[in-house]
Amino acid sequence: MNIPVISNPLHSYPTVCILVTSNQVLALYNEPTLLTQQDSLKPNAAYPVIRQSGTSYYVYIDQFYGGWTAGSAGSISGACSNLPGTTPSSVATAVALANARVWSSPGVSTGTWISTLTQGSQVTILSGPVRGPISYSSNTEGDWYQVQQGSVVGWVWSKRLSLNAVPPAQVAGTAVALENARIWSQPNVRTGTLLSTLAVGASVQIIAGPVVGPIRNDNDTMGGWYQVG
């Protein structure tokens, strides 16, 4: 049986937003502020763009893995005018309250404590809110925000922040489940719990994302995660 293969380049489809990289190897980052490099993009290659934050774009390397890169990394073409994300004028900030601890994931029982913010200091809101555990001794959950302060990026419980004009959460749209689309309690296969598996072809609503987190137990490969409902 011969399976037809579509060989047209990505940039030939006007309904997809595409970043075509320059002739240099370019960095791929964990966050839109481009602080922590996680991988590289090949030169003279086309990558689908799914989200924008200021002048940074979130691109997919393959079906399960992606990251942020600068808009100056190459040329943008296609359906890019309505990408979900934020513009510089709508970037949200917050002020740290007492005991504002930064965690590696949105949950005290699943994440690792990174640092504690100085009370009264300002942080930039990168994403959120996302529901997650706030106590070791109970199943109580709360809202968490992914924040950045200098080189520190992590998650802080909303009750430890004084939010300044946080824009409403943006719904990216809907998605159709592919094979082996598993739902996890956290954007992390190592610390999250497997909740269920979506039926192939099932439609889901995108609530938030993408958030970068581990996608394998046997190595450090990271990928973009979406919260769905």
mmCIF file of C-alpha atoms in Angstrom:
data_model
loop_
_atom_site.group_PDB
_atom_site.id
_atom_site.type_symbol
_atom_site.label_atom_id
_atom_site.label_comp_id
_atom_site.label_asym_id
_atom_site.label_seq_id
_atom_site.Cartn_x
_atom_site.Cartn_y
_atom_site.Cartn_z
ATOM 1 C CA MET A 1 0.000 0.000 0.000
ATOM 2 C CA ASN A 2 1.415 3.358 -1.024
ATOM 3 C CA ILE A 3 0.774 6.182 1.422
ATOM 4 C CA PRO A 4 0.680 9.606 -0.234
ATOM 5 C CA VAL A 5 3.148 12.094 1.168
ATOM 6 C CA ILE A 6 2.595 15.861 0.960
ATOM 7 C CA SER A 7 5.934 17.402 0.042
ATOM 8 C CA ASN A 8 4.885 21.042 -0.280
ATOM 9 C CA PRO A 9 6.915 23.344 1.990
ATOM 10 C CA LEU A 10 5.097 24.804 5.008
ATOM 11 C CA HIS A 11 5.324 28.363 3.711
ATOM 12 C CA SER A 12 3.173 27.427 0.706
ATOM 13 C CA TYR A 13 0.094 27.185 2.948
ATOM 14 C CA PRO A 14 -1.422 30.671 3.519
ATOM 15 C CA THR A 15 -3.518 29.499 6.499
ATOM 16 C CA VAL A 16 -0.435 28.733 8.619
ATOM 17 C CA CYS A 17 1.867 31.293 10.264
ATOM 18 C CA ILE A 18 5.459 30.386 9.406
ATOM 19 C CA LEU A 19 8.870 31.559 10.557
ATOM 20 C CA VAL A 20 11.629 30.928 8.006
ATOM 21 C CA THR A 21 14.978 31.195 9.761
ATOM 22 C CA SER A 22 18.022 33.037 8.483
ATOM 23 C CA ASN A 23 21.216 31.325 7.340
ATOM 24 C CA GLN A 24 22.547 31.017 10.908
ATOM 25 C CA VAL A 25 21.909 28.578 13.749
ATOM 26 C CA LEU A 26 19.428 30.302 16.071
ATOM 27 C CA ALA A 27 18.614 29.814 19.745
ATOM 28 C CA LEU A 28 15.326 28.387 21.056
ATOM 29 C CA TYR A 29 14.301 29.514 24.558
ATOM 30 C CA ASN A 30 12.079 28.350 27.413
ATOM 31 C CA GLU A 31 10.308 31.697 27.824
ATOM 32 C CA PRO A 32 9.297 34.688 25.652
ATOM 33 C CA THR A 33 11.843 36.906 27.420
ATOM 34 C CA LEU A 34 14.559 34.757 25.776
ATOM 35 C CA LEU A 35 16.656 34.146 28.900
ATOM 36 C CA THR A 36 17.071 30.363 29.136
ATOM 37 C CA GLN A 37 18.199 28.589 25.965
ATOM 38 C CA GLN A 38 16.880 25.051 25.598
ATOM 39 C CA ASP A 39 17.684 24.149 21.981
ATOM 40 C CA SER A 40 18.548 25.536 18.546
ATOM 41 C CA LEU A 41 16.742 26.138 15.277
ATOM 42 C CA LYS A 42 18.250 25.020 11.993
ATOM 43 C CA PRO A 43 19.267 27.701 9.473
ATOM 44 C CA ASN A 44 17.111 28.241 6.389
ATOM 45 C CA ALA A 45 14.268 26.146 7.806
ATOM 46 C CA ALA A 46 10.510 26.746 8.123
ATOM 47 C CA TYR A 47 8.759 26.392 11.498
ATOM 48 C CA PRO A 48 5.038 26.831 12.307
ATOM 49 C CA VAL A 49 4.305 29.706 14.710
ATOM 50 C CA ILE A 50 1.431 29.246 17.178
ATOM 51 C CA ARG A 51 1.798 32.099 19.668
ATOM 52 C CA GLN A 52 3.285 35.566 20.015
ATOM 53 C CA SER A 53 4.481 37.595 23.008
ATOM 54 C CA GLY A 54 5.769 41.038 22.077
ATOM 55 C CA THR A 55 8.454 40.453 19.454
ATOM 56 C CA SER A 56 8.963 36.793 20.443
ATOM 57 C CA TYR A 57 7.332 33.825 18.726
ATOM 58 C CA TYR A 58 6.578 30.304 19.935
ATOM 59 C CA VAL A 59 7.477 27.802 17.192
ATOM 60 C CA TYR A 60 7.063 24.052 16.897
ATOM 61 C CA ILE A 61 10.071 21.917 15.969
ATOM 62 C CA ASP A 62 7.878 18.833 15.734
ATOM 63 C CA GLN A 63 4.421 17.708 16.847
ATOM 64 C CA PHE A 64 5.311 17.662 20.543
ATOM 65 C CA TYR A 65 8.209 20.056 21.026
ATOM 66 C CA GLY A 66 8.736 23.773 20.655
ATOM 67 C CA GLY A 67 9.987 26.967 22.245
ATOM 68 C CA TRP A 68 10.399 30.738 21.949
ATOM 69 C CA THR A 69 12.621 32.626 19.539
ATOM 70 C CA ALA A 70 13.110 36.253 18.548
ATOM 71 C CA GLY A 71 11.088 37.670 15.663
ATOM 72 C CA SER A 72 14.358 38.911 14.199
ATOM 73 C CA ALA A 73 15.458 35.286 13.811
ATOM 74 C CA GLY A 74 13.967 35.167 10.342
ATOM 75 C CA SER A 75 11.018 36.199 8.194
ATOM 76 C CA ILE A 76 7.361 35.760 9.168
ATOM 77 C CA SER A 77 4.695 34.939 6.585
ATOM 78 C CA GLY A 78 1.206 33.482 6.330
ATOM 79 C CA ALA A 79 -1.714 33.812 8.782
ATOM 80 C CA CYS A 80 0.166 35.643 11.540
ATOM 81 C CA SER A 81 -2.084 38.625 12.248
ATOM 82 C CA ASN A 82 -4.318 36.878 14.825
ATOM 83 C CA LEU A 83 -1.834 34.824 16.817
ATOM 84 C CA PRO A 84 -2.831 34.383 20.494
ATOM 85 C CA GLY A 85 -0.532 36.146 22.939
ATOM 86 C CA THR A 86 0.236 39.551 24.389
ATOM 87 C CA THR A 87 1.633 42.775 23.040
ATOM 88 C CA PRO A 88 4.171 44.896 24.931
ATOM 89 C CA SER A 89 1.477 47.379 25.974
ATOM 90 C CA SER A 90 -0.555 44.656 27.723
ATOM 91 C CA VAL A 91 2.235 42.879 29.600
ATOM 92 C CA ALA A 92 1.059 42.284 33.170
ATOM 93 C CA THR A 93 3.119 42.835 36.305
ATOM 94 C CA ALA A 94 2.728 42.034 39.981
ATOM 95 C CA VAL A 95 4.291 42.998 43.299
ATOM 96 C CA ALA A 96 5.581 40.241 45.588
ATOM 97 C CA LEU A 97 3.932 39.936 48.998
ATOM 98 C CA ALA A 98 5.420 38.253 52.068
ATOM 99 C CA ASN A 99 6.646 34.665 51.594
ATOM 100 C CA ALA A 100 6.306 34.764 47.789
ATOM 101 C CA ARG A 101 8.129 31.572 46.894
ATOM 102 C CA VAL A 102 8.980 30.692 43.298
ATOM 103 C CA TRP A 103 8.438 27.063 42.242
ATOM 104 C CA SER A 104 9.477 25.104 39.156
ATOM 105 C CA SER A 105 5.862 24.086 38.436
ATOM 106 C CA PRO A 106 2.425 25.266 39.616
ATOM 107 C CA GLY A 107 2.162 23.154 42.761
ATOM 108 C CA VAL A 108 4.023 22.738 46.068
ATOM 109 C CA SER A 109 3.698 18.950 45.939
ATOM 110 C CA THR A 110 4.891 18.636 42.347
ATOM 111 C CA GLY A 111 7.369 21.477 41.922
ATOM 112 C CA THR A 112 10.797 22.339 43.318
ATOM 113 C CA TRP A 113 11.324 25.495 45.358
ATOM 114 C CA ILE A 114 13.602 27.825 43.360
ATOM 115 C CA SER A 115 13.791 31.024 45.413
ATOM 116 C CA THR A 116 11.810 33.550 47.453
ATOM 117 C CA LEU A 117 10.961 36.974 46.042
ATOM 118 C CA THR A 118 11.818 40.066 48.043
ATOM 119 C CA GLN A 119 8.662 41.569 49.485
ATOM 120 C CA GLY A 120 7.663 44.638 47.467
ATOM 121 C CA SER A 121 9.712 43.704 44.396
ATOM 122 C CA GLN A 122 8.086 43.646 40.959
ATOM 123 C CA VAL A 123 7.733 40.644 38.635
ATOM 124 C CA THR A 124 6.441 40.167 35.101
ATOM 125 C CA ILE A 125 3.521 37.791 34.566
ATOM 126 C CA LEU A 126 4.381 35.339 31.773
ATOM 127 C CA SER A 127 1.315 33.067 31.900
ATOM 128 C CA GLY A 128 -1.503 31.850 34.094
ATOM 129 C CA PRO A 129 -3.519 31.412 36.103
ATOM 130 C CA VAL A 130 -3.166 27.621 36.339
ATOM 131 C CA ARG A 131 -4.732 25.556 39.119
ATOM 132 C CA GLY A 132 -2.382 23.562 41.340
ATOM 133 C CA PRO A 133 -1.758 22.302 44.915
ATOM 134 C CA ILE A 134 -0.893 24.968 47.517
ATOM 135 C CA SER A 135 -0.479 22.669 50.545
ATOM 136 C CA TYR A 136 1.442 19.512 51.407
ATOM 137 C CA SER A 137 -1.084 18.416 54.029
ATOM 138 C CA SER A 138 -4.326 18.688 52.024
ATOM 139 C CA ASN A 139 -5.744 18.608 48.506
ATOM 140 C CA THR A 140 -6.387 22.360 48.521
ATOM 141 C CA GLU A 141 -5.672 24.015 45.176
ATOM 142 C CA GLY A 142 -5.164 27.628 44.136
ATOM 143 C CA ASP A 143 -4.281 29.798 41.178
ATOM 144 C CA TRP A 144 -0.626 30.020 40.130
ATOM 145 C CA TYR A 145 1.115 32.501 37.830
ATOM 146 C CA GLN A 146 4.329 31.965 35.908
ATOM 147 C CA VAL A 147 6.491 35.009 36.627
ATOM 148 C CA GLN A 148 9.902 36.372 35.782
ATOM 149 C CA GLN A 149 12.265 38.549 37.794
ATOM 150 C CA GLY A 150 15.674 38.981 36.195
ATOM 151 C CA SER A 151 16.998 35.519 35.364
ATOM 152 C CA VAL A 152 14.519 33.791 37.710
ATOM 153 C CA VAL A 153 11.477 32.238 36.030
ATOM 154 C CA GLY A 154 8.963 30.107 37.894
ATOM 155 C CA TRP A 155 5.494 29.781 39.417
ATOM 156 C CA VAL A 156 4.067 31.745 42.371
ATOM 157 C CA TRP A 157 0.753 31.229 44.183
ATOM 158 C CA SER A 158 -1.582 34.119 43.367
ATOM 159 C CA LYS A 159 -2.189 34.895 47.066
ATOM 160 C CA ARG A 160 1.492 35.809 47.379
ATOM 161 C CA LEU A 161 1.210 38.439 44.633
ATOM 162 C CA SER A 162 -0.482 41.803 44.280
ATOM 163 C CA LEU A 163 -1.555 41.740 40.653
ATOM 164 C CA ASN A 164 -1.354 44.869 38.519
ATOM 165 C CA ALA A 165 -3.821 44.961 35.636
ATOM 166 C CA VAL A 166 -3.579 41.304 34.685
ATOM 167 C CA PRO A 167 -5.227 40.908 31.270
ATOM 168 C CA PRO A 168 -8.016 38.317 31.016
ATOM 169 C CA ALA A 169 -6.920 34.825 30.086
ATOM 170 C CA GLN A 170 -6.963 34.378 26.326
ATOM 171 C CA VAL A 171 -8.556 31.317 24.796
ATOM 172 C CA ALA A 172 -6.432 30.113 21.932
ATOM 173 C CA GLY A 173 -9.342 28.197 20.327
ATOM 174 C CA THR A 174 -9.979 24.510 19.889
ATOM 175 C CA ALA A 175 -7.880 21.502 19.004
ATOM 176 C CA VAL A 176 -8.469 17.951 17.786
ATOM 177 C CA ALA A 177 -6.871 15.085 19.691
ATOM 178 C CA LEU A 178 -4.361 12.927 17.856
ATOM 179 C CA GLU A 179 -3.325 9.393 18.797
ATOM 180 C CA ASN A 180 -2.110 8.883 22.376
ATOM 181 C CA ALA A 181 -3.257 12.345 23.557
ATOM 182 C CA ARG A 182 -2.938 11.904 27.299
ATOM 183 C CA ILE A 183 -4.242 14.401 29.853
ATOM 184 C CA TRP A 184 -1.949 15.135 32.811
ATOM 185 C CA SER A 185 -2.554 17.025 36.042
ATOM 186 C CA GLN A 186 0.568 19.139 35.440
ATOM 187 C CA PRO A 187 2.530 20.189 32.309
ATOM 188 C CA ASN A 188 5.136 17.572 33.204
ATOM 189 C CA VAL A 189 5.183 13.766 32.722
ATOM 190 C CA ARG A 190 7.517 13.341 35.701
ATOM 191 C CA THR A 191 5.608 15.208 38.375
ATOM 192 C CA GLY A 192 2.097 15.157 36.924
ATOM 193 C CA THR A 193 -0.528 12.431 37.232
ATOM 194 C CA LEU A 194 -2.072 10.745 34.200
ATOM 195 C CA LEU A 195 -5.787 11.628 34.286
ATOM 196 C CA SER A 196 -7.130 10.127 31.066
ATOM 197 C CA THR A 197 -6.533 9.643 27.350
ATOM 198 C CA LEU A 198 -8.531 11.551 24.749
ATOM 199 C CA ALA A 199 -10.257 9.662 21.977
ATOM 200 C CA VAL A 200 -8.676 10.206 18.574
ATOM 201 C CA GLY A 201 -10.563 12.973 16.813
ATOM 202 C CA ALA A 202 -12.120 14.395 19.982
ATOM 203 C CA SER A 203 -12.433 18.199 20.087
ATOM 204 C CA VAL A 204 -11.113 20.098 23.118
ATOM 205 C CA GLN A 205 -11.086 23.751 24.159
ATOM 206 C CA ILE A 206 -7.696 25.405 24.671
ATOM 207 C CA ILE A 207 -7.758 27.132 28.084
ATOM 208 C CA ALA A 208 -4.129 28.203 28.480
ATOM 209 C CA GLY A 209 -0.630 27.601 27.146
ATOM 210 C CA PRO A 210 1.782 26.821 25.789
ATOM 211 C CA VAL A 211 3.902 26.114 28.875
ATOM 212 C CA VAL A 212 7.234 24.333 28.465
ATOM 213 C CA GLY A 213 7.734 21.154 30.505
ATOM 214 C CA PRO A 214 9.253 17.636 30.372
ATOM 215 C CA ILE A 215 7.602 15.260 27.888
ATOM 216 C CA ARG A 216 9.669 12.131 28.645
ATOM 217 C CA ASN A 217 10.720 10.173 31.720
ATOM 218 C CA ASP A 218 13.940 8.801 30.257
ATOM 219 C CA ASN A 219 15.618 12.053 29.159
ATOM 220 C CA ASP A 220 15.445 15.847 29.521
ATOM 221 C CA THR A 221 13.424 16.532 26.373
ATOM 222 C CA MET A 222 11.043 19.478 26.842
ATOM 223 C CA GLY A 223 7.909 20.392 24.928
ATOM 224 C CA GLY A 224 4.982 22.797 24.812
ATOM 225 C CA TRP A 225 1.914 21.892 26.916
ATOM 226 C CA TYR A 226 -1.643 23.242 26.694
ATOM 227 C CA GLN A 227 -4.334 23.213 29.368
ATOM 228 C CA VAL A 228 -7.533 21.896 27.785
ATOM 229 C CA GLY A 229 -11.106 21.467 28.846
#
